[in-house]
Amino acid sequence: MLFTIAWRNVGRNRRRSAVLAGAVGFGMLAFIGSTAFMDGIGIEFVAGAVDLQGGHVQVAGTGYSSNPTIETRIADPDSVLAVVSALPAASAAPEVVTPGMANSTEQSGGIVIHGVDPVREARVTVLSDRVVEGGWLEGGGEATQVVVGAGLAHRLRVGLGEKIVLMASDLDNEVSAGAYRITGIYESGSTSFDKINVYILLGEAQRLLGFDDGVSTVTIRLELPDESVPVARQVTAALADQGIEALTWEERNPMLEMAKKAYDFSAIITALILFAAVGFTLVNSFLMVIFERIHELGIMLAQGVKPAYIRRMLFLEAAIVSVLGGIVGILLSVGVLAYWIRNGMDLSGFAEGLGAFGVSTIIYPYLDWSHLGMGFGIIIVMVALSVLYPAIKASRFEAVEAINHV
Amino acid sequence: MSDPGANGALIRARGLTRVYEDRTSVPVRALAGVDLDIRSGEFTAVAGPSGSGKTTLLNVISGLDRPTEGSVAIDGRDISELSRAALADFRLHNVGFVFQAFNLIPVLSAAENAEFTLLMQGVPAPERHRRTREMLVQLGVGPEMHDRRPSELSGGQQQRVAVARALVSNPRLVLADEPTANLDSTTGSRLLDTMREMNERTGITFLFSTHDPMVMERARRLISLRDGAIDSDEHRA
């Protein structure tokens, strides 16, 4: 009977109940939407740091991460590869990295030159899959092949098959240069990344910088990303005597980690503010509900109904509204997010800052089903808190005064 | 509630005084030292002009209100000092109410309203349904009306449902505050006859507040209040 009374009371003023459920649903949409959006950014953050360059763990000479110069290098990359090969479910790729200049016949600009083993690199980064024109580097192909980002190609006003000149300082601080033919153009998803990163063969980069067999870094990708920290510690311990250290992607990108936490925090604050606003609406509405029904509640109290029964009835009414609102919120969330989950949300027009972190400006919201449950839980707690004061107030009415209330 | 009062009275009120006062107005003495005994099974009307203290007397006797001074004992148990929760429990098991404005719960059907007290008492559903439907039929509320909401019933039908609600739990005492005030004379007369018949058949004590001559005619005891005090107390055959 309690549920029957509560359910029918909810139906007494359908318009108000619909508005209340709508407010709850809107709060749910805001929570799920903001967390899905922030999760999407988080995924892009990780993708930017892990998938495009650096992997889950990056091995380099001690101090390279804070001061990446060509002097700080790994003289014997095979020893690193041997350590990594002993790790379960790990892939590794050596890489030479150096700042440099790219010149076309019309334009020039600063770049970062990456010398990579095409096959190994394809196992640790996603760039080989992001080539939109031409193809990825070929190990047995011409030594002078180069793959550039679409942004750089546009900046230099060059296209597939055209030549550019890459220049860098070698180990002797002499300018070293070479002409390279563009065999592939990629679009990583991060416009800023595409404007500065070019890829040539590892041997060609070593020749350009006078590295012999040395490399700047060895990138490790793990099948179990949560193993990053122990793997980094293990590799560092194995190679410390060679002046080599291994860092996780979080350690290499402290700003990135801070930015991710800041995004997450702002999402939570935003959601809490929205929930608080919805909560005050609910308090106000339930107070109205109670004052409209003072006389009726007085009759119930006169008949010997316990104050706790009145409180339970109002809590149940609130729970019904919140469950209805929660369902509305989930349906709205899934409906609104479905398009962006499929097509991505293009923030390039007003979120260039993301690109500074090497993060794609096209964000794919990630709908974590546990967030639906969390949202529902927050709604239930919020509604319970919202109805607490009105319910206590209602249960404290003196029956005789409530009966005489007009 | 098994032991009657020392003098055999169901209700024993002594020195009942109720003063209403707030900071903004002059204190109002609604009851001024009322002494009253009502025996079990009486069919009593409390009459008097508006403001004479009729409703206040019923409220204090039922435990809805507390006296400023004096005491009320029901079946020998002083209810003046009971806690709020204990008073609610006392009313639930001992007092049925019939109000002037019917006061049914609008979202419940006639049958659900009538069985509400039994539900609160924790009576099992099958017994609850049986007793409720029997009581409704006895009071002239046919099965075709059991599932109707209050808004779908006439005033007389609503008051019959309210009486069923008050009687179905077989309380010691039914307090009826001007129960015929919102009914036409024919409907009111029939309802009073039914209540009198229930009183004679079940022995439930009825206490009315009224200024309706029909109620006063049917009462076997008529108490007149004036200015919060008993002006006359007439027992009839």
XYZ file of C-alpha atoms in Angstrom, chain B residues 70-237:
168
model
C -6.040 18.526 33.828
C -5.977 14.944 32.674
C -7.740 12.470 30.433
C -7.838 8.775 31.146
C -9.149 6.233 28.657
C -9.977 2.873 30.200
C -8.064 4.020 33.250
C -4.932 4.937 31.341
C -3.875 8.575 31.585
C -3.082 9.691 28.038
C -2.159 13.265 28.953
C 1.443 12.333 29.625
C 1.987 9.913 26.718
C 4.742 10.647 24.224
C 3.864 11.683 20.687
C 4.603 8.216 19.327
C 2.671 6.515 22.133
C -0.288 8.794 21.484
C -0.196 7.906 17.783
C -0.195 4.233 18.727
C -3.022 4.818 21.172
C -5.170 6.492 18.505
C -4.360 3.805 15.967
C -5.700 1.026 18.166
C -8.436 2.782 20.138
C -9.911 5.751 18.335
C -11.788 6.107 15.062
C -12.305 9.545 13.578
C -15.121 10.899 11.429
C -14.520 14.429 10.227
C -16.848 17.071 8.932
C -15.078 17.214 5.541
C -14.806 13.391 5.157
C -11.021 13.689 4.731
C -10.426 10.569 2.714
C -7.017 10.114 1.108
C -7.684 11.263 -2.456
C -5.296 8.835 -4.170
C -6.834 5.749 -2.576
C -10.048 3.985 -3.579
C -13.028 3.712 -1.224
C -11.977 0.226 -0.119
C -8.315 1.233 0.278
C -9.333 4.234 2.390
C -11.549 2.082 4.572
C -8.856 -0.525 5.167
C -6.088 2.032 5.821
C -6.320 1.782 9.620
C -6.180 -2.012 9.489
C -3.138 -1.761 7.248
C -1.428 0.500 9.787
C -2.306 -2.007 12.504
C -0.557 -4.724 10.511
C -3.654 -6.842 9.914
C -2.918 -9.456 7.206
C -4.251 -8.603 3.768
C -6.934 -11.324 3.396
C -8.501 -10.486 6.760
C -8.164 -6.788 6.029
C -9.976 -7.076 2.709
C -12.739 -9.241 4.165
C -13.456 -7.001 7.139
C -13.314 -3.846 5.031
C -15.724 -5.095 2.381
C -18.140 -6.387 5.004
C -18.089 -3.049 6.808
C -18.587 -1.068 3.621
C -21.569 -3.199 2.641
C -23.058 -2.837 6.139
C -22.785 0.923 5.755
C -24.500 0.839 2.378
C -21.433 1.248 0.190
C -21.973 -1.385 -2.482
C -19.168 -3.368 -4.146
C -19.554 -1.310 -7.319
C -18.227 1.689 -5.371
C -15.304 -0.019 -3.641
C -12.790 0.761 -6.354
C -13.875 4.357 -6.879
C -11.719 7.252 -5.778
C -13.239 9.777 -3.310
C -13.694 12.309 -6.100
C -16.008 9.805 -7.826
C -18.278 9.453 -4.787
C -21.053 11.701 -3.472
C -20.655 13.467 -0.132
C -22.863 10.915 1.593
C -20.939 8.016 0.094
C -17.639 9.578 1.116
C -18.859 10.033 4.696
C -20.001 6.407 4.792
C -16.537 5.346 3.672
C -15.085 7.579 6.403
C -17.358 5.930 8.974
C -16.279 2.508 7.683
C -12.666 3.586 8.088
C -13.387 4.646 11.665
C -15.289 1.477 12.600
C -13.557 -1.297 10.703
C -10.772 -1.713 13.258
C -13.368 -2.088 16.025
C -12.040 0.825 18.132
C -13.085 1.579 21.701
C -14.183 5.053 20.771
C -15.386 6.885 17.661
C -15.092 10.657 17.665
C -17.218 12.406 15.088
C -16.641 16.113 14.620
C -19.796 17.559 13.059
C -20.156 14.583 10.706
C -23.383 15.787 9.116
C -22.396 19.387 8.525
C -21.553 18.818 4.863
C -24.466 16.471 4.123
C -28.048 17.161 3.115
C -30.646 16.313 5.775
C -31.766 13.035 4.200
C -28.229 11.726 3.770
C -27.237 12.967 7.212
C -30.265 11.363 8.818
C -29.551 7.985 7.195
C -25.915 8.132 8.209
C -26.830 8.898 11.828
C -29.292 6.008 11.888
C -26.581 3.720 10.610
C -24.124 4.945 13.239
C -26.663 4.507 15.994
C -27.391 0.998 14.747
C -23.644 0.213 14.745
C -23.427 1.591 18.281
C -26.232 -0.631 19.466
C -24.921 -3.686 17.664
C -21.208 -3.412 18.447
C -21.181 -1.384 21.668
C -18.619 1.032 20.267
C -18.728 4.357 22.090
C -19.621 7.365 19.925
C -18.881 10.942 20.879
C -20.119 13.680 18.556
C -19.491 17.368 18.461
C -22.400 19.039 16.729
C -24.934 21.757 16.496
C -27.106 19.701 14.173
C -30.556 19.056 15.758
C -30.677 15.639 14.025
C -27.615 14.509 15.951
C -28.910 15.931 19.215
C -32.253 14.134 18.725
C -30.555 10.787 18.283
C -28.022 11.154 21.083
C -28.757 9.247 24.269
C -26.753 11.797 26.178
C -26.490 15.463 25.318
C -23.769 17.615 26.817
C -23.955 21.359 26.245
C -20.813 23.394 26.352
C -20.635 27.125 26.804
C -17.422 29.128 27.034
C -15.381 25.987 27.492
C -17.385 24.619 30.400
C -20.238 22.127 30.680
C -23.507 24.028 30.779
C -25.790 20.988 30.964
C -25.517 17.220 30.823
C -28.729 15.393 29.908
C -29.065 11.595 29.920
C -31.931 10.195 27.852
C -33.613 6.838 27.802
